[in-house]
Short mmCIF file of C-alpha atoms and ligand atoms in Angstrom, two decimals:
data_model
loop_
_atom_site.label_atom_id
_atom_site.label_comp_id
_atom_site.label_asym_id
_atom_site.label_seq_id
_atom_site.Cartn_x
_atom_site.Cartn_y
_atom_site.Cartn_z
CA MET A 1 -29.02 9.91 6.05
CA ARG A 2 -28.51 6.50 4.42
CA ILE A 3 -25.09 5.76 2.90
CA ALA A 4 -23.81 2.86 0.79
CA VAL A 5 -20.13 1.94 0.88
CA ILE A 6 -19.06 -0.21 -2.07
CA GLY A 7 -16.04 -2.32 -1.09
CA GLY A 8 -15.03 -3.86 2.24
CA GLY A 9 -11.24 -3.36 2.04
CA LEU A 10 -9.24 -1.03 4.30
CA ALA A 11 -10.76 2.08 2.70
CA GLY A 12 -14.40 0.98 2.74
CA LEU A 13 -14.23 -0.28 6.33
CA THR A 14 -12.49 2.93 7.46
CA ALA A 15 -15.09 5.20 5.85
CA ALA A 16 -17.96 3.16 7.31
CA ALA A 17 -16.36 3.05 10.78
CA TYR A 18 -16.13 6.87 10.92
CA LEU A 19 -19.65 7.31 9.57
CA SER A 20 -21.12 4.70 11.93
CA GLU A 21 -20.29 6.99 14.88
CA HIS A 22 -22.89 9.53 13.82
CA PRO A 23 -26.36 8.88 15.29
CA ASP A 24 -28.14 10.24 12.18
CA VAL A 25 -26.26 8.10 9.68
CA GLU A 26 -27.12 4.55 8.76
CA GLY A 27 -25.77 2.45 5.96
CA VAL A 28 -24.58 -0.74 4.33
CA VAL A 29 -21.11 -1.92 3.29
CA PHE A 30 -21.33 -4.10 0.18
CA GLU A 31 -18.46 -6.52 -0.37
CA ARG A 32 -18.12 -8.70 -3.42
CA SER A 33 -16.01 -11.48 -1.80
CA PRO A 34 -17.02 -13.86 0.98
CA GLN A 35 -14.57 -12.10 3.31
CA LEU A 36 -13.60 -8.55 4.28
CA GLY A 37 -10.17 -6.90 3.99
CA GLY A 38 -9.69 -6.77 0.21
CA ARG A 39 -5.99 -6.72 -0.54
CA ALA A 40 -5.31 -6.61 3.21
CA PHE A 41 -7.18 -9.92 3.64
CA THR A 42 -5.51 -12.11 6.26
CA TYR A 43 -5.80 -15.87 6.60
CA GLN A 44 -4.41 -18.69 8.72
CA LYS A 45 -2.60 -21.69 7.27
CA SER A 46 -0.77 -24.37 9.28
CA GLY A 47 -0.37 -21.96 12.20
CA PHE A 48 0.96 -19.10 10.04
CA THR A 49 -0.88 -15.79 9.63
CA LEU A 50 -0.58 -14.75 6.01
CA ASN A 51 -1.55 -11.41 4.58
CA TYR A 52 -2.48 -11.00 0.96
CA GLY A 53 -0.59 -7.68 1.15
CA ALA A 54 2.11 -6.95 3.73
CA HIS A 55 1.36 -5.16 7.00
CA ALA A 56 4.33 -2.83 7.30
CA VAL A 57 3.43 0.75 8.19
CA TYR A 58 5.85 3.48 7.15
CA GLY A 59 6.46 6.33 9.62
CA ILE A 60 3.74 5.08 11.95
CA ASP A 61 4.06 8.01 14.38
CA ARG A 62 3.17 10.41 11.53
CA ASN A 63 0.84 8.02 9.69
CA THR A 64 -2.95 8.37 9.39
CA ILE A 65 -3.34 5.04 11.17
CA SER A 66 -2.16 6.70 14.39
CA GLN A 67 -4.88 9.37 14.03
CA MET A 68 -7.42 6.60 13.44
CA LYS A 69 -6.19 4.80 16.54
CA GLN A 70 -7.09 7.84 18.62
CA GLU A 71 -10.23 8.94 16.82
CA LEU A 72 -11.82 5.50 16.46
CA GLY A 73 -10.42 4.06 19.71
CA LEU A 74 -8.60 1.23 17.90
CA GLN A 75 -6.31 -0.97 19.92
CA PHE A 76 -3.19 -2.40 18.38
CA GLU A 77 0.50 -2.65 19.01
CA SER A 78 3.25 -2.28 16.51
CA LYS A 79 6.92 -3.11 16.45
CA GLN A 80 9.77 -1.35 14.73
CA VAL A 81 11.92 -3.25 12.22
CA ASP A 82 15.46 -3.24 13.63
CA LYS A 83 17.28 -0.70 11.45
CA ARG A 84 20.65 -2.31 12.21
CA ARG A 85 19.39 -5.53 10.60
CA VAL A 86 18.22 -3.94 7.35
CA VAL A 87 20.74 -4.53 4.58
CA TYR A 88 21.28 -3.80 0.92
CA ALA A 89 23.01 -6.29 -1.39
CA LYS A 90 25.00 -4.83 -4.26
CA HIS A 91 27.41 -6.76 -6.46
CA ASN A 92 27.33 -9.64 -3.95
CA GLN A 93 28.37 -7.37 -1.08
CA LEU A 94 26.07 -6.85 1.93
CA THR A 95 25.97 -3.48 3.63
CA LEU A 96 23.72 -1.59 6.04
CA ALA A 97 20.83 0.25 4.36
CA PRO A 98 21.32 4.01 4.86
CA LEU A 99 18.15 4.51 6.90
CA ASP A 100 19.43 6.87 9.56
CA PHE A 101 22.57 8.81 10.39
CA MET A 102 24.30 5.85 12.02
CA ASN A 103 23.55 3.50 9.11
CA ILE A 104 24.59 6.15 6.58
CA MET A 105 27.97 6.42 8.28
CA LYS A 106 28.43 2.64 8.28
CA THR A 107 27.06 1.75 4.85
CA ASN A 108 29.29 0.82 1.92
CA VAL A 109 26.86 1.86 -0.80
CA LEU A 110 28.32 5.37 -0.50
CA SER A 111 31.88 6.70 -0.28
CA THR A 112 32.80 9.16 2.50
CA MET A 113 32.20 12.24 0.33
CA GLU A 114 28.95 10.80 -0.96
CA LYS A 115 27.82 10.19 2.64
CA VAL A 116 28.31 13.87 3.42
CA ARG A 117 26.36 14.74 0.30
CA PHE A 118 23.54 12.32 1.13
CA VAL A 119 23.26 13.55 4.73
CA GLY A 120 22.89 17.05 3.22
CA GLU A 121 20.10 15.78 0.96
CA VAL A 122 18.28 14.19 3.91
CA ALA A 123 18.64 17.39 5.97
CA ALA A 124 17.22 19.48 3.10
CA ILE A 125 14.24 17.14 2.74
CA ILE A 126 13.59 17.37 6.49
CA ALA A 127 13.84 21.16 6.38
CA ASN A 128 11.52 21.19 3.36
CA ILE A 129 14.05 23.14 1.30
CA HIS A 130 15.13 20.38 -1.07
CA GLN A 131 15.00 21.42 -4.73
CA LEU A 132 13.54 18.02 -5.63
CA LYS A 133 10.06 19.36 -4.94
CA ASN A 134 10.45 21.84 -7.81
CA TYR A 135 11.15 19.14 -10.41
CA PRO A 136 8.35 17.39 -12.34
CA THR A 137 9.98 14.00 -11.73
CA LEU A 138 12.82 12.37 -9.79
CA GLY A 139 14.48 11.59 -13.14
CA GLU A 140 14.62 15.25 -14.13
CA TYR A 141 16.03 16.18 -10.73
CA LEU A 142 18.73 13.48 -11.00
CA ASP A 143 19.60 14.54 -14.56
CA HIS A 144 20.29 18.07 -13.33
CA SER A 145 21.99 17.02 -10.09
CA HIS A 146 25.78 16.98 -9.79
CA ALA A 147 25.66 14.11 -7.30
CA ALA A 148 27.80 11.00 -7.85
CA GLY A 149 26.27 7.99 -9.59
CA ASP A 150 25.95 6.08 -6.33
CA VAL A 151 23.91 8.85 -4.69
CA LYS A 152 21.60 8.90 -7.70
CA GLU A 153 21.28 5.14 -7.61
CA LEU A 154 20.45 5.31 -3.91
CA TRP A 155 17.63 7.80 -4.54
CA GLU A 156 16.19 5.51 -7.21
CA HIS A 157 16.53 2.52 -4.94
CA LEU A 158 14.84 4.19 -1.96
CA VAL A 159 11.89 5.17 -4.15
CA CYS A 160 11.75 1.64 -5.63
CA SER A 161 11.44 0.05 -2.23
CA ASN A 162 8.94 2.50 -0.74
CA PHE A 163 6.75 2.71 -3.85
CA PHE A 164 7.27 -0.96 -4.93
CA ILE A 165 8.35 0.01 -8.46
CA THR A 166 11.31 -0.49 -10.78
CA PRO A 167 14.16 2.09 -10.99
CA GLU A 168 12.91 3.21 -14.42
CA GLU A 169 9.50 3.96 -12.94
CA ALA A 170 11.03 5.51 -9.83
CA ARG A 171 12.45 8.21 -12.12
CA LYS A 172 8.88 9.06 -13.20
CA VAL A 173 7.57 9.81 -9.68
CA PRO A 174 6.83 13.55 -9.27
CA GLY A 175 9.40 15.52 -7.22
CA THR A 176 6.66 16.92 -4.94
CA VAL A 177 5.38 13.41 -4.11
CA ILE A 178 8.86 12.20 -3.15
CA ALA A 179 9.79 15.34 -1.20
CA GLU A 180 6.57 15.15 0.85
CA TYR A 181 6.86 11.40 1.39
CA TYR A 182 10.46 11.51 2.64
CA HIS A 183 9.88 14.69 4.64
CA ASN A 184 7.46 12.62 6.72
CA LEU A 185 9.54 9.46 6.74
CA PHE A 186 12.88 11.07 7.64
CA LEU A 187 11.18 12.99 10.48
CA SER A 188 9.64 9.79 11.81
CA SER A 189 11.28 8.06 14.74
CA LYS A 190 9.63 4.81 13.58
CA PRO A 191 10.31 4.45 9.84
CA VAL A 192 9.07 0.87 9.37
CA ASN A 193 6.76 -0.85 11.84
CA TYR A 194 4.64 -3.97 11.67
CA ILE A 195 1.13 -3.98 13.16
CA LEU A 196 1.47 -6.96 15.51
CA GLY A 197 -0.93 -9.69 14.42
CA SER A 198 -1.37 -8.41 10.83
CA TRP A 199 -4.03 -6.24 9.15
CA ALA A 200 -6.79 -8.45 10.61
CA VAL A 201 -6.22 -6.74 13.97
CA ILE A 202 -7.38 -3.49 12.33
CA THR A 203 -10.08 -4.84 10.01
CA ASP A 204 -11.69 -6.92 12.78
CA GLN A 205 -12.04 -3.83 14.99
CA LEU A 206 -13.39 -1.69 12.16
CA GLN A 207 -15.92 -4.41 11.37
CA GLN A 208 -17.00 -4.65 15.02
CA LYS A 209 -17.35 -0.90 15.29
CA ILE A 210 -19.54 -0.76 12.19
CA GLU A 211 -21.76 -3.66 13.27
CA ASN A 212 -21.98 -2.60 16.93
CA SER A 213 -23.40 0.78 15.89
CA GLY A 214 -26.70 -1.01 15.24
CA ARG A 215 -27.34 1.37 12.34
CA TRP A 216 -25.01 -0.27 9.82
CA SER A 217 -24.79 -3.68 8.26
CA ILE A 218 -22.10 -5.41 6.24
CA SER A 219 -23.16 -7.59 3.36
CA VAL A 220 -20.54 -9.94 1.92
CA LYS A 221 -20.90 -11.85 -1.33
CA GLU A 222 -23.03 -8.96 -2.58
CA PRO A 223 -21.30 -7.07 -5.41
CA VAL A 224 -22.90 -3.83 -6.55
CA GLU A 225 -23.58 -4.19 -10.26
CA SER A 226 -25.35 -1.03 -11.40
CA PHE A 227 -26.78 2.24 -10.12
CA ARG A 228 -28.76 5.27 -11.17
CA LYS A 229 -29.85 8.64 -9.82
CA GLU A 230 -33.54 9.40 -9.30
CA GLY A 231 -34.24 12.86 -7.95
CA SER A 232 -31.99 13.24 -4.95
CA SER A 233 -31.79 9.47 -4.36
CA LEU A 234 -29.14 7.05 -5.56
CA ILE A 235 -30.46 3.62 -6.41
CA LEU A 236 -28.22 0.53 -6.35
CA ASN A 237 -28.71 -2.92 -7.84
CA THR A 238 -26.58 -5.70 -6.42
CA LYS A 239 -26.19 -9.30 -7.47
CA THR A 240 -28.95 -10.35 -5.08
CA ARG A 241 -31.13 -7.26 -4.50
CA GLU A 242 -32.64 -4.47 -6.61
CA ASN A 243 -33.61 -0.83 -6.12
CA LEU A 244 -31.83 -0.15 -2.83
CA GLU A 245 -32.16 3.55 -2.08
CA PHE A 246 -29.42 5.72 -0.57
CA ASP A 247 -28.66 9.41 -0.03
CA ALA A 248 -24.93 9.04 -0.66
CA VAL A 249 -22.67 6.38 -2.19
CA ILE A 250 -18.95 5.88 -1.57
CA PHE A 251 -16.90 3.83 -4.01
CA ALA A 252 -14.02 2.18 -2.11
CA ILE A 253 -12.81 -0.09 -4.90
CA PRO A 254 -9.73 0.11 -7.17
CA VAL A 255 -9.91 3.01 -9.66
CA GLN A 256 -9.86 0.69 -12.70
CA GLN A 257 -13.00 -0.98 -11.37
CA VAL A 258 -14.64 2.41 -10.73
CA CYS A 259 -13.97 3.40 -14.35
CA LYS A 260 -15.36 0.09 -15.60
CA ILE A 261 -18.56 0.28 -13.57
CA MET A 262 -19.10 3.89 -14.76
CA GLU A 263 -19.12 2.83 -18.42
CA GLU A 264 -22.40 3.56 -20.15
CA THR A 265 -23.63 5.72 -17.27
CA PRO A 266 -24.29 9.49 -17.58
CA TRP A 267 -20.97 10.09 -15.75
CA GLU A 268 -18.74 8.01 -18.01
CA THR A 269 -16.83 10.94 -19.56
CA SER A 270 -15.79 12.33 -16.17
CA PHE A 271 -13.71 9.18 -15.66
CA GLU A 272 -11.84 9.25 -18.97
CA PRO A 273 -8.74 10.97 -17.50
CA TYR A 274 -8.40 8.15 -14.96
CA ALA A 275 -9.30 5.12 -17.09
CA ASP A 276 -5.77 4.41 -18.38
CA SER A 277 -3.90 4.86 -15.09
CA THR A 278 -1.54 1.97 -14.49
CA SER A 279 -1.41 0.03 -11.22
CA THR A 280 1.65 -1.17 -9.31
CA GLU A 281 2.02 -4.92 -9.54
CA VAL A 282 4.62 -7.14 -7.95
CA LEU A 283 5.55 -10.79 -7.67
CA VAL A 284 5.04 -12.05 -4.11
CA TYR A 285 6.71 -15.18 -2.78
CA ASP A 286 5.67 -16.02 0.81
CA VAL A 287 7.32 -18.95 2.57
CA GLY A 288 6.69 -20.27 6.08
CA PHE A 289 9.21 -22.59 7.72
CA SER A 290 8.72 -25.00 10.64
CA LYS A 291 11.88 -23.59 12.26
CA VAL A 292 14.11 -20.56 11.93
CA VAL A 293 16.28 -21.66 9.02
CA ALA A 294 18.65 -18.67 9.26
CA ARG A 295 18.40 -15.05 10.36
CA PRO A 296 21.26 -13.16 8.75
CA PHE A 297 19.19 -9.93 8.67
CA HIS A 298 15.56 -8.82 9.04
CA TYR A 299 15.24 -7.30 5.57
CA ILE A 300 17.41 -7.48 2.51
CA SER A 301 17.04 -5.43 -0.63
CA ASP A 302 18.87 -6.86 -3.61
CA MET A 303 19.85 -3.76 -5.59
CA ASP A 304 21.05 -5.78 -8.58
CA ASN A 305 17.93 -7.89 -9.08
CA LYS A 306 15.36 -5.34 -7.81
CA MET A 307 13.76 -7.58 -5.24
CA PHE A 308 13.61 -7.79 -1.48
CA ILE A 309 12.96 -10.28 1.29
CA SER A 310 11.38 -9.37 4.63
CA ASP A 311 11.79 -11.75 7.53
CA VAL A 312 8.35 -10.79 8.77
CA SER A 313 8.55 -13.06 11.81
CA ALA A 314 11.80 -11.43 12.98
CA THR A 315 9.70 -8.38 13.85
CA ASP A 316 6.18 -9.79 14.23
CA HIS A 317 6.58 -13.10 16.07
CA THR A 318 2.78 -13.43 16.42
CA VAL A 319 2.36 -14.51 12.77
CA VAL A 320 4.19 -17.84 13.10
CA PRO A 321 3.78 -21.01 15.16
CA GLU A 322 6.36 -21.50 17.92
CA ASN A 323 9.91 -21.41 16.49
CA GLY A 324 8.54 -20.87 12.97
CA GLN A 325 9.76 -18.35 10.42
CA LEU A 326 7.83 -16.38 7.79
CA LEU A 327 9.57 -14.68 4.87
CA GLN A 328 7.99 -12.52 2.23
CA GLY A 329 9.88 -12.06 -1.02
CA ILE A 330 8.75 -9.27 -3.36
CA ALA A 331 10.05 -8.47 -6.85
CA TYR A 332 9.32 -5.15 -8.56
CA LEU A 333 7.98 -5.72 -12.06
CA ASN A 334 8.13 -4.02 -15.43
CA ASP A 335 4.70 -3.79 -16.96
CA HIS A 336 5.51 -3.47 -20.66
CA PHE A 337 5.66 -6.74 -22.56
CA ASP A 338 5.29 -7.27 -26.29
CA SER A 339 3.76 -10.72 -25.89
CA ASP A 340 2.43 -13.16 -23.31
CA GLU A 341 5.49 -15.36 -23.90
CA GLU A 342 7.78 -12.45 -23.05
CA ARG A 343 5.83 -11.78 -19.86
CA LYS A 344 5.92 -15.45 -18.87
CA ALA A 345 9.68 -15.71 -19.44
CA TYR A 346 10.23 -12.52 -17.39
CA MET A 347 8.08 -13.90 -14.53
CA ASP A 348 9.82 -17.28 -14.58
CA ASN A 349 13.15 -15.50 -14.42
CA LYS A 350 12.03 -13.35 -11.44
CA THR A 351 10.73 -16.47 -9.65
CA SER A 352 14.00 -18.33 -10.06
CA LYS A 353 16.02 -15.26 -9.03
CA MET A 354 13.91 -15.09 -5.86
CA GLU A 355 14.55 -18.76 -5.16
CA GLU A 356 18.28 -18.17 -5.71
CA LEU A 357 18.13 -15.40 -3.11
CA PHE A 358 16.42 -17.79 -0.66
CA ASP A 359 19.09 -20.44 -1.48
CA GLN A 360 21.88 -17.96 -0.84
CA PHE A 361 20.71 -16.70 2.56
CA TYR A 362 18.44 -19.50 3.81
CA PRO A 363 20.27 -22.66 2.70
CA GLY A 364 18.14 -25.80 2.95
CA TRP A 365 14.90 -23.76 3.22
CA ARG A 366 12.98 -26.26 1.11
CA ASP A 367 13.44 -28.97 3.79
CA SER A 368 11.60 -26.86 6.40
CA LEU A 369 8.92 -25.50 4.11
CA GLU A 370 5.42 -25.59 5.69
CA VAL A 371 3.51 -23.01 3.63
CA LYS A 372 4.17 -21.36 0.32
CA ARG A 373 2.17 -18.80 -1.66
CA VAL A 374 3.32 -17.31 -4.93
CA SER A 375 1.36 -14.53 -6.63
CA LYS A 376 2.69 -13.29 -9.95
CA LYS A 377 0.29 -10.37 -10.25
CA ALA A 378 -0.38 -8.81 -6.85
CA MET A 379 -1.75 -5.26 -7.07
CA VAL A 380 0.07 -3.18 -4.47
CA SER A 381 -1.44 0.13 -5.49
CA SER A 382 -4.43 0.68 -7.74
CA VAL A 383 -2.78 3.75 -9.27
CA LYS A 384 1.00 3.93 -9.54
CA ASN A 385 1.97 7.39 -8.30
CA ILE A 386 3.96 8.43 -11.39
CA ALA A 387 3.70 11.67 -13.36
CA SER A 388 1.73 10.11 -16.25
CA ASN A 389 -1.01 8.79 -13.92
CA GLN A 390 -3.56 10.78 -11.95
CA LEU A 391 -4.99 9.77 -8.60
CA LEU A 392 -8.79 9.86 -8.59
CA PRO A 393 -10.10 12.84 -6.54
CA ASN A 394 -12.47 12.12 -3.65
CA THR A 395 -15.25 13.95 -5.51
CA LEU A 396 -15.67 14.99 -9.15
CA ALA A 397 -17.69 17.96 -10.40
CA GLY A 398 -21.13 16.83 -11.61
CA VAL A 399 -20.72 13.27 -10.28
CA PRO A 400 -22.92 12.44 -7.26
CA PHE A 401 -20.54 9.92 -5.61
CA TYR A 402 -17.50 9.86 -3.31
CA PHE A 403 -14.27 7.93 -3.94
CA CYS A 404 -11.61 6.54 -1.65
CA GLY A 405 -8.95 3.82 -1.73
CA ASP A 406 -5.27 3.56 -2.50
CA GLY A 407 -5.77 4.93 -6.04
CA CYS A 408 -7.49 8.08 -4.79
CA VAL A 409 -6.19 11.42 -3.60
CA GLY A 410 -5.02 11.16 0.00
CA LYS A 411 -1.98 11.39 2.22
CA GLY A 412 0.90 8.90 1.97
CA GLU A 413 1.25 5.79 -0.15
CA LEU A 414 -0.28 2.28 -0.16
CA ALA A 415 -2.50 1.47 2.81
CA GLU A 416 -2.02 4.94 4.27
CA ARG A 417 -3.64 6.45 1.17
CA ALA A 418 -6.55 4.02 1.51
CA PHE A 419 -7.00 5.06 5.16
CA SER A 420 -6.47 8.80 4.64
CA SER A 421 -8.72 9.12 1.58
CA ALA A 422 -11.49 7.19 3.38
CA ARG A 423 -11.15 9.38 6.46
CA ASN A 424 -11.35 12.50 4.26
CA VAL A 425 -14.48 11.27 2.52
CA ALA A 426 -16.21 10.34 5.79
CA GLN A 427 -15.27 13.63 7.41
CA SER A 428 -16.52 15.70 4.49
CA LEU A 429 -19.85 13.82 4.49
CA LEU A 430 -20.17 14.33 8.24
CA ALA A 431 -19.24 18.01 7.93
CA GLY A 432 -22.04 18.44 5.36
CA LEU A 433 -24.45 16.70 7.69
CA ASN A 434 -23.56 18.93 10.61
CA LYS A 435 -24.30 22.12 8.67
CA PRO A 436 -27.50 23.75 10.07
CA GLU A 437 -29.38 23.50 6.72
CA ALA A 438 -28.59 19.77 6.43
CA LEU A 439 -29.92 19.08 9.93
CA SER A 440 -33.17 20.95 9.34
CA SER A 441 -33.89 19.34 5.93
C1 FAD B 1 1.98 -7.76 -2.01
C2 FAD B 1 1.47 -6.51 -1.38
C3 FAD B 1 2.22 -5.92 -0.38
C4 FAD B 1 1.77 -4.76 0.23
N1 FAD B 1 2.49 -4.23 1.25
C5 FAD B 1 2.02 -3.15 1.92
C6 FAD B 1 2.71 -2.67 3.05
O1 FAD B 1 3.70 -3.24 3.49
N2 FAD B 1 2.24 -1.56 3.63
C7 FAD B 1 1.12 -0.91 3.18
O2 FAD B 1 0.76 0.12 3.74
N3 FAD B 1 0.42 -1.38 2.14
C8 FAD B 1 0.84 -2.49 1.49
N4 FAD B 1 0.14 -2.99 0.44
C9 FAD B 1 -1.00 -2.20 -0.08
C10 FAD B 1 -2.31 -2.40 0.69
O3 FAD B 1 -2.56 -3.77 0.83
C11 FAD B 1 -3.42 -1.70 -0.12
O4 FAD B 1 -3.04 -0.34 -0.31
C12 FAD B 1 -4.77 -1.69 0.56
O5 FAD B 1 -5.09 -2.97 1.04
C13 FAD B 1 -5.83 -1.17 -0.41
O6 FAD B 1 -7.07 -1.08 0.23
P1 FAD B 1 -8.36 -0.54 -0.53
O7 FAD B 1 -9.50 -0.60 0.43
O8 FAD B 1 -8.06 0.77 -1.17
O9 FAD B 1 -8.63 -1.53 -1.76
P2 FAD B 1 -8.98 -3.09 -1.79
O10 FAD B 1 -8.24 -3.81 -0.74
O11 FAD B 1 -8.78 -3.52 -3.20
O12 FAD B 1 -10.54 -3.17 -1.42
C14 FAD B 1 -11.57 -3.08 -2.36
C15 FAD B 1 -12.67 -4.06 -1.99
O13 FAD B 1 -13.78 -3.82 -2.84
C16 FAD B 1 -14.34 -5.07 -3.21
N5 FAD B 1 -15.11 -4.84 -4.45
C17 FAD B 1 -14.63 -4.61 -5.70
N6 FAD B 1 -15.65 -4.39 -6.56
C18 FAD B 1 -16.80 -4.48 -5.84
C19 FAD B 1 -18.18 -4.31 -6.15
N7 FAD B 1 -18.61 -4.03 -7.39
N8 FAD B 1 -19.10 -4.45 -5.17
C20 FAD B 1 -18.69 -4.73 -3.90
N9 FAD B 1 -17.39 -4.88 -3.54
C21 FAD B 1 -16.46 -4.75 -4.50
C22 FAD B 1 -13.13 -5.98 -3.37
O14 FAD B 1 -13.50 -7.33 -3.27
C23 FAD B 1 -12.26 -5.52 -2.19
O15 FAD B 1 -12.53 -6.22 -1.01
C24 FAD B 1 0.54 -4.16 -0.18
C25 FAD B 1 -0.24 -4.78 -1.16
C26 FAD B 1 0.22 -5.95 -1.76
C27 FAD B 1 -0.64 -6.62 -2.79
#
């Protein structure tokens, strides 16, 4: 069987790595850019290792990446963010983020009665008996809940920071999605871990596995531009080659790009329900310093301005030169603007608020600045997991292709959904191949 994987990000490389283990499967990964990794692309600058997206893994012990570690024989280490150094800022007061029982008891974002109430909420989520899962959205649950305002605000804030969205959007996330997500996270003994050395540690091994199989190749700078079905074959045209024949094709690219490439094909209408799904976009402000300027905490979430700063190097010291410090600031963004001017003013305001946050906690940071990267439109998730959007299923009736990536149906959020959807797609293709009729044909 010959398979094409379109896209060399986390999802495409994962699908190809699983498939490359099967002796009867050969294939090609097509990647549009000169490098692999997609939004998890990692690069070196002045001794700093910078990720295009961040490399935090939520609930790593219950995360698909741990299954992949075992199944694909990946080797990597990870380190837990110190929960006692994770703080929330509210009305200029710093307090411990309520991440576990001890932090809940010490935090000032909740009063004593509210703490009892919140511990009850966490316990119900863990026991899978929380009513939240029966509500269409978090907002509807909170509207019916008798909890105090601060407990409601905390729910919104937790969802903001795990889903990278604004509080208004947090209220639109389906109750089932949140209940399942926090059931996993609250049960995890490792809520936030960094993969030591960044995403490249994973993508490099996936790449090696694919190439070492001898049956697969990876072709960069080769975007797939069009395709058609002829009999049982799928024919691809890329920027540099024509009429490449495959038995199966996996799209591992953002859903918006899938919908675009399907336009004017016989399958166009099947993608209409997914064409208007919105993505999650954030402002990213990475700064690398020649020395540790200050280390008041390892992560701060500013509840008033809806932004956070991770001191990445406090947990992953491998991403900085000796004595260096790497911070990543992220601001959640609204995505409704009446004009370009309004959008620009909003972005400028977010950028200066982020700089004010750096000024407040890292005074003099500009004097030690070695690297800086600001992205005002970084796509964290191809499909924002809110009630008005739909994740793209891994297969669609009447459409002869497979789909994976962080905008597709899968377990978890962000990179985990890219990994889990890709693993699902590869496993279902392999299961089909192992059926007796498939082997004899
Ligand atoms: C700022 C930021 C912070 C983040 N933080 C975290 C985090 O802490 N934890 C976490 O788990 N996740 C995080 N993420 C999300 C994570 O980076 C993504 O979920 C993940 O990288 C998505 O992988 P993917 O393979 O689905 O898609 P992509 O990475 O988008 O890969 C798609 C690939 O397809 C290629 N392509 C597109 N069209 C074509 C074509 N026609 N032909 C060939 N190739 C094509 C693209 O060039 C790209 O390489 C973050 C993302 C951002 C931006």
